Coordinates of C-alpha atoms and ligand atoms in Angstrom, one line a residue:
X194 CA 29.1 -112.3 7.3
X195 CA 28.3 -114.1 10.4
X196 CA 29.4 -117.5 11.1
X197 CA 27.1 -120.7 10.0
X198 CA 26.0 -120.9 13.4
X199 CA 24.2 -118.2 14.0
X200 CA 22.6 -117.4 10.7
X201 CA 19.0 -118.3 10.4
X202 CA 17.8 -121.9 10.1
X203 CA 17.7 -124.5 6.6
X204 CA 15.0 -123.2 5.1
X205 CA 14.0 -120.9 7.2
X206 CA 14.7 -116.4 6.8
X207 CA 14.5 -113.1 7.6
X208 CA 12.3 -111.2 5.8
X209 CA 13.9 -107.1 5.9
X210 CA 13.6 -104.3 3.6
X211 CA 13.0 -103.9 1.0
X212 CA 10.9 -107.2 0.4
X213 CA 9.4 -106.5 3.9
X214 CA 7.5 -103.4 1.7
X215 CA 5.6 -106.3 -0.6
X216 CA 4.7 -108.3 2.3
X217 CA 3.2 -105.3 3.9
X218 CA 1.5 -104.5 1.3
X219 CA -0.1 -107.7 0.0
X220 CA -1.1 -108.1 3.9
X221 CA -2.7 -104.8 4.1
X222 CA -4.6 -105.4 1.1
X223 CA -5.4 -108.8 1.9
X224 CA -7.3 -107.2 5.5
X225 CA -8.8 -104.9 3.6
X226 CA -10.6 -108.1 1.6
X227 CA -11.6 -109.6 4.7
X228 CA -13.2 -106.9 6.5
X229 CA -15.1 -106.3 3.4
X230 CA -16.1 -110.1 3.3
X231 CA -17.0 -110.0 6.9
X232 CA -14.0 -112.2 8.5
X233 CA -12.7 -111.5 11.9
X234 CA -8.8 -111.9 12.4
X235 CA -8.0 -115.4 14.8
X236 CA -4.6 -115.7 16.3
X237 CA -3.6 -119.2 17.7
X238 CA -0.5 -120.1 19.5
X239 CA 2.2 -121.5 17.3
X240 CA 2.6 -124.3 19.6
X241 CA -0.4 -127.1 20.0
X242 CA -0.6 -130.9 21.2
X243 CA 0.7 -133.3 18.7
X244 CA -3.4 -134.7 18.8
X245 CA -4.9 -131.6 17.6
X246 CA -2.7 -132.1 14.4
X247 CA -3.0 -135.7 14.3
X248 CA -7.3 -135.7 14.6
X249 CA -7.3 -133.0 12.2
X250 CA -4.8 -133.8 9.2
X251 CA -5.1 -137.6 9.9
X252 CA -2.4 -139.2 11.5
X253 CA -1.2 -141.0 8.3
X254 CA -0.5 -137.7 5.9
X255 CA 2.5 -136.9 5.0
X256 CA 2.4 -133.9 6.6
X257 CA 1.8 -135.5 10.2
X258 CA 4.2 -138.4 9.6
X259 CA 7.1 -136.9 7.8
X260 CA 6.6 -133.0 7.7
X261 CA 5.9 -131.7 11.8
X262 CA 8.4 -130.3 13.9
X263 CA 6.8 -132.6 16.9
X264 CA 8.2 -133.1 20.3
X265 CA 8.4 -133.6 24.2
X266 CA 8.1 -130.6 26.1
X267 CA 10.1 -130.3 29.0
X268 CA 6.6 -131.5 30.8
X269 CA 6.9 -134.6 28.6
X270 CA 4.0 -133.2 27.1
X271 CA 3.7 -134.3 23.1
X272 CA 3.5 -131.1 21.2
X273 CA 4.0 -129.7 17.4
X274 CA 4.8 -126.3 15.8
X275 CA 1.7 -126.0 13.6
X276 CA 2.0 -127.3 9.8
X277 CA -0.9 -125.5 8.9
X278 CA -3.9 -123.4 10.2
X279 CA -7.2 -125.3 9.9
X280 CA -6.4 -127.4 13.2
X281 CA -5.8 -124.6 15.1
X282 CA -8.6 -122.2 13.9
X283 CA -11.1 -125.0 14.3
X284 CA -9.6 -126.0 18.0
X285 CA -10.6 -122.6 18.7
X286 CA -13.9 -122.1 17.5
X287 CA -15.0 -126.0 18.8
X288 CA -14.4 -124.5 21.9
X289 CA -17.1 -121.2 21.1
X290 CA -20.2 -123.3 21.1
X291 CA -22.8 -122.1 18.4
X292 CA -20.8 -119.0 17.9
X293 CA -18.4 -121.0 16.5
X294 CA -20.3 -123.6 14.4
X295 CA -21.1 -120.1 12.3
X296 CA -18.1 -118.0 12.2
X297 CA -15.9 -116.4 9.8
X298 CA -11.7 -116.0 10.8
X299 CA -8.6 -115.3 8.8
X300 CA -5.3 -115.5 9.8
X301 CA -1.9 -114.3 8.2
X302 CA 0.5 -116.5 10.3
X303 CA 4.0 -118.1 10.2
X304 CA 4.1 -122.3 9.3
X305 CA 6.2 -125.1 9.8
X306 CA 7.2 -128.4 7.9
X307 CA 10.2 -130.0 7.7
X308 CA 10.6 -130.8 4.4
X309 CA 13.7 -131.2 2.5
X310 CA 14.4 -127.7 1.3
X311 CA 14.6 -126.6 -2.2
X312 CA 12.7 -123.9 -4.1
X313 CA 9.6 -122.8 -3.3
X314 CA 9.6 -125.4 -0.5
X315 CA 10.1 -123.5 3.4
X316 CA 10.6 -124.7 6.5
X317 CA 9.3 -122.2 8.5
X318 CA 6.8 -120.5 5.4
X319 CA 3.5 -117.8 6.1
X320 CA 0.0 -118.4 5.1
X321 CA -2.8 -116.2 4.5
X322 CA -5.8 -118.1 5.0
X323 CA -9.8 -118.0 6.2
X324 CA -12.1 -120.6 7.8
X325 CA -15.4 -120.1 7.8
X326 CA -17.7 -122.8 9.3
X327 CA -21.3 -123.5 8.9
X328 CA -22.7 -126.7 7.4
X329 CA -22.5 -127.8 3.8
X330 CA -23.4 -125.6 1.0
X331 CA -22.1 -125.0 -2.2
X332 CA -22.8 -121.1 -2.4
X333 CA -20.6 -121.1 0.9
X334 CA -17.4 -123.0 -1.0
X335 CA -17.9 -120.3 -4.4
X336 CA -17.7 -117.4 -2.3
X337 CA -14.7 -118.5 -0.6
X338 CA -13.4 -119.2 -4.3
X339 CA -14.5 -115.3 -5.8
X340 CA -13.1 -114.3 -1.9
X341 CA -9.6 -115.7 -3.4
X342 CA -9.5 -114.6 -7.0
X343 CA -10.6 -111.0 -5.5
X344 CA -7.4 -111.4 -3.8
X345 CA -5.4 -112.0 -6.6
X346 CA -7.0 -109.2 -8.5
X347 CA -6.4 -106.8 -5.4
X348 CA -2.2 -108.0 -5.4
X349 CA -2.3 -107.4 -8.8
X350 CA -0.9 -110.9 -9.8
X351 CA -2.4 -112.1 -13.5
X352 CA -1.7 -115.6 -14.5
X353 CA -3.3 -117.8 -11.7
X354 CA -5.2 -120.7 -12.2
X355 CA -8.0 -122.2 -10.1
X356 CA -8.1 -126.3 -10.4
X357 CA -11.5 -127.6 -8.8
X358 CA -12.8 -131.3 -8.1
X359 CA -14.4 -133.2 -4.4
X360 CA -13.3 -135.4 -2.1
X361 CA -16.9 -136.9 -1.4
X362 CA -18.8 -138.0 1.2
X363 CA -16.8 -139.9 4.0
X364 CA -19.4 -142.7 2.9
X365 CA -18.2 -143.0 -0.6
X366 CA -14.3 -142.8 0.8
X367 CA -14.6 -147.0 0.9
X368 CA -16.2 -147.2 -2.5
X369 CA -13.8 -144.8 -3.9
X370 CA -10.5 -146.7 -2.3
X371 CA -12.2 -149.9 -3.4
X372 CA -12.7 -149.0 -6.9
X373 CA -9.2 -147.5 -7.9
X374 CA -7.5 -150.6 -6.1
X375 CA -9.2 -152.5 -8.3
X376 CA -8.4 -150.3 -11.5
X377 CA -4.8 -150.1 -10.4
X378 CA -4.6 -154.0 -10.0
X379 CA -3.7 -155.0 -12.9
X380 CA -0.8 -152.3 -13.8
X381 CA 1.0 -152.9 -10.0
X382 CA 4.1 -154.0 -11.4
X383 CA 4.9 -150.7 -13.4
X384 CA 4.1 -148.6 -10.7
X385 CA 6.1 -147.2 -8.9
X386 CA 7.7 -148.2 -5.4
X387 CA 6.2 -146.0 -3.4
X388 CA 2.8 -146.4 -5.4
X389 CA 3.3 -149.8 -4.6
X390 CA 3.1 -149.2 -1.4
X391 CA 0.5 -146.6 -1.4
X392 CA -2.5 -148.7 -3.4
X393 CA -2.5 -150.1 0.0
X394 CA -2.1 -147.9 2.6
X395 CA -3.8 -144.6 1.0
X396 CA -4.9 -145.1 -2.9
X397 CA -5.3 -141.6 -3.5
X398 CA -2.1 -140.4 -3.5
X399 CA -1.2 -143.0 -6.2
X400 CA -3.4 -140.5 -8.6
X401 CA -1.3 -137.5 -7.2
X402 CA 1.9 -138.9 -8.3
X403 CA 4.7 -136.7 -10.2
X404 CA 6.2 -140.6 -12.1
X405 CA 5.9 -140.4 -15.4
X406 CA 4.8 -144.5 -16.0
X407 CA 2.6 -144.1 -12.8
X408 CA 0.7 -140.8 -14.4
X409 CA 0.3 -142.5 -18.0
X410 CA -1.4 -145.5 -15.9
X411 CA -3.9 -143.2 -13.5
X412 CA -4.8 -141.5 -17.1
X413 CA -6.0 -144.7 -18.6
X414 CA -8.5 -145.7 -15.2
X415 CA -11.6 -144.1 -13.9
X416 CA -11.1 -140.7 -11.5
X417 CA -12.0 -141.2 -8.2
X418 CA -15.3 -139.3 -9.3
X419 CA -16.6 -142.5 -10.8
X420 CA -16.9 -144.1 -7.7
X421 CA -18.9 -141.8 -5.9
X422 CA -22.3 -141.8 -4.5
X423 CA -24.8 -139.5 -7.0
X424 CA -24.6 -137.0 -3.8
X425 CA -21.3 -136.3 -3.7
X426 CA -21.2 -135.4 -7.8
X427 CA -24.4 -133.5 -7.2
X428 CA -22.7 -131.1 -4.4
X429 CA -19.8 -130.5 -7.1
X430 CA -22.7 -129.4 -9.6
X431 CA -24.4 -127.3 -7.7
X432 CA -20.8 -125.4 -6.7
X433 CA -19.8 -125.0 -10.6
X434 CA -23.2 -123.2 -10.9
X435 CA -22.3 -121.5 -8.2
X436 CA -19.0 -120.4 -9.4
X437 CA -21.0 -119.6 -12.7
X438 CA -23.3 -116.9 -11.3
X439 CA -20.4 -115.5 -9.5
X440 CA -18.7 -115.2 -12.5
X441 CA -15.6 -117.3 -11.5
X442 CA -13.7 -119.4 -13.5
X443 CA -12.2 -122.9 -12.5
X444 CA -10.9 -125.9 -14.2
X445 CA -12.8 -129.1 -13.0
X446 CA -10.4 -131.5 -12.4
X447 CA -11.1 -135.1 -11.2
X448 CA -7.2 -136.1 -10.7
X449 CA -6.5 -133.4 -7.8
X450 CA -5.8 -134.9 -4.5
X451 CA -5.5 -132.5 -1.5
X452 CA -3.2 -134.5 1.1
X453 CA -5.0 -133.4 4.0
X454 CA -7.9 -136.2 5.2
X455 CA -10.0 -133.7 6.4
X456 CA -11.7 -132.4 3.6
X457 CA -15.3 -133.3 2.3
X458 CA -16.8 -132.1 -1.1
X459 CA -15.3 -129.2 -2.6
X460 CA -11.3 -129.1 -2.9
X461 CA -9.0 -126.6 -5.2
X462 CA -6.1 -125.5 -5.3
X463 CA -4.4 -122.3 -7.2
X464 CA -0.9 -123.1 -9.0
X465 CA 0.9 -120.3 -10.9
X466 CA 3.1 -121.2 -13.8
X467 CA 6.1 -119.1 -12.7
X468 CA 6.5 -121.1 -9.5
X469 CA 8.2 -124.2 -11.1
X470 CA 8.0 -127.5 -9.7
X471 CA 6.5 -126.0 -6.4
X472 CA 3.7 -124.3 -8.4
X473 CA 0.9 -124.4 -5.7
X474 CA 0.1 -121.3 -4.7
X475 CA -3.0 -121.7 -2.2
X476 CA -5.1 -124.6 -1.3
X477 CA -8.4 -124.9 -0.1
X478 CA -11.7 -127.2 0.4
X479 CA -14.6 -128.2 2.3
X480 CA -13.8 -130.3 5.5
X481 CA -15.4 -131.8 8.7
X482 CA -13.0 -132.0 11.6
X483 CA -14.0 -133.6 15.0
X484 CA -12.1 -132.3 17.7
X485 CA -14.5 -132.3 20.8
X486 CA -18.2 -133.9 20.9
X487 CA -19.2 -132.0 17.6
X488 CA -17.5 -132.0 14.6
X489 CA -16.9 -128.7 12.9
X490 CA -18.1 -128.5 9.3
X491 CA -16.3 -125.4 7.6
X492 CA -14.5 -124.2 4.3
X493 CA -11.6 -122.4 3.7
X494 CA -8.4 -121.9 2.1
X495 CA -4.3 -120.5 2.3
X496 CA -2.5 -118.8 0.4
X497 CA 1.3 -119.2 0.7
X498 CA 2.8 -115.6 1.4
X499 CA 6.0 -116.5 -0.1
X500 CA 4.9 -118.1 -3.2
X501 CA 2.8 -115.3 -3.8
X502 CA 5.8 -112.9 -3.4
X503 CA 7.3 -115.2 -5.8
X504 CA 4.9 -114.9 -8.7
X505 CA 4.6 -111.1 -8.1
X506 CA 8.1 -110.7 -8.5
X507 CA 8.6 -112.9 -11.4
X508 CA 5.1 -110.3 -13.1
X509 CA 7.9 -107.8 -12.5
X510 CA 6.4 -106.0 -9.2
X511 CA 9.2 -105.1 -7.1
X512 CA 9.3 -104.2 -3.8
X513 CA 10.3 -100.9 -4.4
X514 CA 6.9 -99.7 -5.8
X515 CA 5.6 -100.5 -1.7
X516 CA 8.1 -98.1 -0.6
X517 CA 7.0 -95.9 2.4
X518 CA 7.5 -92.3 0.9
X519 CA 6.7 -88.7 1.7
X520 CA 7.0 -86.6 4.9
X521 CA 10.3 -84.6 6.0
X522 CA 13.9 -85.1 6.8
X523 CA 15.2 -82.7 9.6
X524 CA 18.4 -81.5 8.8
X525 CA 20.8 -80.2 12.0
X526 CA 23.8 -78.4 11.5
X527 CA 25.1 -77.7 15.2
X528 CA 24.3 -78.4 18.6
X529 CA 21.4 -76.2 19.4
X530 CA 19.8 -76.9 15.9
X531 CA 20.1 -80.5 16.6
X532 CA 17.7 -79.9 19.8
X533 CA 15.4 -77.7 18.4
X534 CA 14.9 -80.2 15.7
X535 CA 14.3 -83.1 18.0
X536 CA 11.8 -81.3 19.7
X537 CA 10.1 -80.3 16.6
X538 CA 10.0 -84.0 15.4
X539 CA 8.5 -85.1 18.3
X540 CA 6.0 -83.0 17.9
X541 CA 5.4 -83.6 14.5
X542 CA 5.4 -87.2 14.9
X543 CA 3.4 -87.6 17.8
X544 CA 0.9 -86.3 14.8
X545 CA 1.3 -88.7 13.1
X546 CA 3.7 -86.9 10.4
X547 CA 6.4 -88.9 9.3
X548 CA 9.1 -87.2 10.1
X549 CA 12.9 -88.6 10.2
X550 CA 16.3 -87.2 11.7
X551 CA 20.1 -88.0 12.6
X552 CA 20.4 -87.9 16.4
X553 CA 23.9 -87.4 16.2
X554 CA 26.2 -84.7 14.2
X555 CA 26.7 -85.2 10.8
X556 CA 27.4 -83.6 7.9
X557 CA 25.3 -81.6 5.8
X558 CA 25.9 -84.2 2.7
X559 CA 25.8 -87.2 5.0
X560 CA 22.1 -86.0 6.4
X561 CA 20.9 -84.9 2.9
X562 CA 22.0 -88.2 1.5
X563 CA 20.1 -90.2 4.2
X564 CA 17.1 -87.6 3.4
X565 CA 16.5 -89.0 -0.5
X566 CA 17.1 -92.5 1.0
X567 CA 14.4 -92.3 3.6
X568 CA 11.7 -91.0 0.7
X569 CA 11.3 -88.0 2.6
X570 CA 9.2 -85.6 0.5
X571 CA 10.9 -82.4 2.1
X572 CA 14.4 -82.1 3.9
X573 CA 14.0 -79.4 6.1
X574 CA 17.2 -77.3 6.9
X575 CA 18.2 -75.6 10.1
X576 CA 21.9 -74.3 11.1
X577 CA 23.3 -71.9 13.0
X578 CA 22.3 -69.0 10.7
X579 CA 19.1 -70.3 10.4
X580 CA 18.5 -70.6 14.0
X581 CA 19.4 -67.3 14.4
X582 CA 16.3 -66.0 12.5
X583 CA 14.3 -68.7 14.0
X584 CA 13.8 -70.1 10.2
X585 CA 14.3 -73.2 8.4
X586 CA 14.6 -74.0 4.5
X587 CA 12.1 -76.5 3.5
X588 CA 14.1 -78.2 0.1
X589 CA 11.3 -80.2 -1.8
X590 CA 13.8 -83.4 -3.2
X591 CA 11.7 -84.0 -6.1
X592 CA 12.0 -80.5 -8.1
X593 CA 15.1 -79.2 -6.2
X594 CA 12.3 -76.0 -5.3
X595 CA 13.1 -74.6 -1.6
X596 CA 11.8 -71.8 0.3
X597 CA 12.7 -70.2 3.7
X598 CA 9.9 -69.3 6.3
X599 CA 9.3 -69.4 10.3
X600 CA 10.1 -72.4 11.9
X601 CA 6.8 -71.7 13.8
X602 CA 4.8 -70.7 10.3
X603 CA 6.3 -74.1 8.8
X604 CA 4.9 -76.2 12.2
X605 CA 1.6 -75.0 11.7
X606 CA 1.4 -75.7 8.2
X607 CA 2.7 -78.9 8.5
X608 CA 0.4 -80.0 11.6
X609 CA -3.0 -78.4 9.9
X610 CA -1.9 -80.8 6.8
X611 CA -1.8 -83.8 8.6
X612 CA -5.1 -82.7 10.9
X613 CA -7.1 -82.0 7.0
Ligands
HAM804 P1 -1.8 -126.6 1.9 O1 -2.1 -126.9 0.5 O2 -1.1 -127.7 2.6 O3 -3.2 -126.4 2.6 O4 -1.0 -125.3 2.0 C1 -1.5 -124.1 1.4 C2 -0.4 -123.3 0.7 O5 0.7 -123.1 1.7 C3 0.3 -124.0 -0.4 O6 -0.5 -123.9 -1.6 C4 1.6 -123.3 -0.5 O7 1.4 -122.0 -1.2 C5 1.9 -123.0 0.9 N1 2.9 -123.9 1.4 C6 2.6 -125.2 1.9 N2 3.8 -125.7 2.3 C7 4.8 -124.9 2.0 C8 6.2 -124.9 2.1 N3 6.9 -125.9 2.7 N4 6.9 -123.8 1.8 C9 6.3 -122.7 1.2 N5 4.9 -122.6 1.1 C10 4.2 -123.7 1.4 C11 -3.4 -126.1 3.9 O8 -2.5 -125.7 4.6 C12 -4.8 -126.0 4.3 N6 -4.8 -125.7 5.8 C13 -5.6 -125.0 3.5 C14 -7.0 -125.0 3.9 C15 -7.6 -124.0 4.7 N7 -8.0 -125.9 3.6 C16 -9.1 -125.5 4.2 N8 -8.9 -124.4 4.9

């Protein structure tokens, strides 16, 4: 066991085999989605100025004020590992004129908050998300809903549930604040201390909180939605129809906050009930964000890798089903076998056949046991006698079956497989 120090992080970890097998294989599938949709992959540094953040999420979010790993450089300059990947996709495409203003990206990238650990909750987590930009319209924000329940469906992961309502027009963001101050006036005192606080400084988040006196009070005023302008409720309208001739279902509902300020119109999110308190399990929405002369208008959405894992695991798919299986185990008994063999799987491999060995002497239960661990279809046997001949025993480890044939015969057929 190594020592506290050098083990990973608080909330942060490896990921190895055999979870690494599900991770590969909800981000294979997940690529396969996005080409089909049209996306482009977009890779951003991990590392951005503290302003790109700060313009983007708002600089009075939790995220920005309590969540970012944000400091001096050695250059003094003021920098943050990224919380998130909106900022940094949209930094990017600003910066590709038109192109930009009508692109489509994903990205399957490693995030950082510092929050207090616990489960569910990461430090350094992984999203899989997509931005695509282009100015409002409410066909745009159901696509990139069915684009996210056809993910689910590809992982195989029943059970999710799709919670939809807007954030409005920045015009009606006055209004809005305006009106649930005044709704919340009168019940101040059995709020909550931090509510309290927030009726002030951001009203919203009073609606989003998990107190049980503060939740029986935001039940019994208005939703934000009654203070908006006609415009803003219409835009929601036309993305339930939307969602309707797309065949999608989601679960309008005017109490969810996003804590993000960039959003505009459409926001969701996706919880799962086997994630527990930390049941969110992507988050999406329309947004505007100004980060040069123009702003970008886009929508998008990211799903977190490890809460996905989560749920998949707790629907009882196990890493093991992902796998990698088949190809041949090169068995060596002797020195000169051992060569031959390592030329062979060189040759093989270079063909793309997966083909796996010990470099070293071992012994003919040691190799065969590492053969069945390595899912090798074939173990393929060579010893002195066999090298003799110039033969090898191919052993199928599924039925036990094995014949004996040419080590040259058994190249060819093994090299026109992988060429059909
Ligand atoms: P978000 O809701 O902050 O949205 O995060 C999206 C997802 O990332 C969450 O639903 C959750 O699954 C995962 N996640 C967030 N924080 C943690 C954590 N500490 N540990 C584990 N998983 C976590 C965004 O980040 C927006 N950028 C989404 C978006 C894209 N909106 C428009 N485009």
């Amino acid at each position: 066991m190594a020592s506290e120090e050098f083990r990973p992080l608080q909330g942060m970890s490896d990921v190895c085999v055999p979870e690494i097998w599900l991770w590969r294989a909800i981000e294979e599938r997940a690529r396969a989605l996005f080409f089909a949709y049209g996306y482009e992959e977009l890779r951003t540094p991990v590392l951005e100025r503290l302003s790109v953040f700060k313009r983007s999420l708002g600089a009075a979010t939790d995220v920005v004020q309590k969540e970012m790993y944000a400091f001096a450089d050695r250059g003094g300059r003021e920098i943050a590992l990224r919380p998130e990947g909106t900022a940094g996709a949209v930094r990017h495409l600003a910066g590709r004129g038109e192109e930009g203003l009508n692109a489509r990206v994903f990205y399957v990238a490693p995030m950082f908050r510092c929050e207090r650990p616990q489960a569910g909750r990461k430090r350094q987590f992984h999203q899989i998300g997509v931005e695509s930009t282009g100015a409002p319209n409410p066909l745009e924000d159901a696509e990139c809903i069915a684009l996210q329940v056809d993910l689910l469906e590809a992982w195989g992961l029943p059970g999710a549930k799709i919670r939809l309502s807007t954030r409005g027009l920045p015009g009606d963001r006055r209004t809005v604040a305006e009106g649930l101050r005044s709704a919340l006036a009168p019940h101040r005192e059995a709020l909550c201390e931090d509510c309290r606080r927030r009726i002030d400084e951001n009203v919203l988040r009073v609606i989003d909180c998990k107190n049980e006196a503060c939740r029986r009070i935001v039940e019994s005023i208005p939703s934000p939605l009654a203070f908006m302008s006609a415009d803003s409720r219409g835009y929601l309208d036309r993305v339930m129809a939307a969602l309707d001739a797309l065949d999608v279902e989601a679960e309008p509902d005017d109490r969810l906050v996003r804590g993000l300020d960039y959003y505009v119109h459409t926001v969701w999110e996706i919880t799962h009930d086997a994630l527990g308190a930390q049941n969110a399990l992507a988050g999406g929405g329309r947004y505007e964000i100004a980060l040069g002369r123009k702003a970008v208008p886009g929508v998008g959405f990211a799903m977190g890798v490890e809460r996905t894992i989560a749920a998949l695991e707790a629907a009882g798919v196990t890493p093991e089903r992902f796998a990698p299986k088949g190809g041949y185990w090169l068995v060596s008994l002797g020195e000169a076998a051992l060569t031959q063999n390592a030329k062979l799987a060189r040759r093989l491999r270079r063909a793309g056949v997966r083909c796996g060995m010990e470099t070293g002497s071992k012994s003919m239960k040691a190799q065969m046991r590492r053969a069945s661990r390595s899912g090798a279809e074939y173990a393929v046997i060579c010893g002195e006698e066999e090298l003799k001949r110039s033969v090898v025993v191919v052993k199928n480890l599924t039925d036990a079956s094995q014949e004996e044939l040419p080590v040259s015969a058994f190249e060819a057929r093994v090299l026109r497989a992988a060429q059909s």
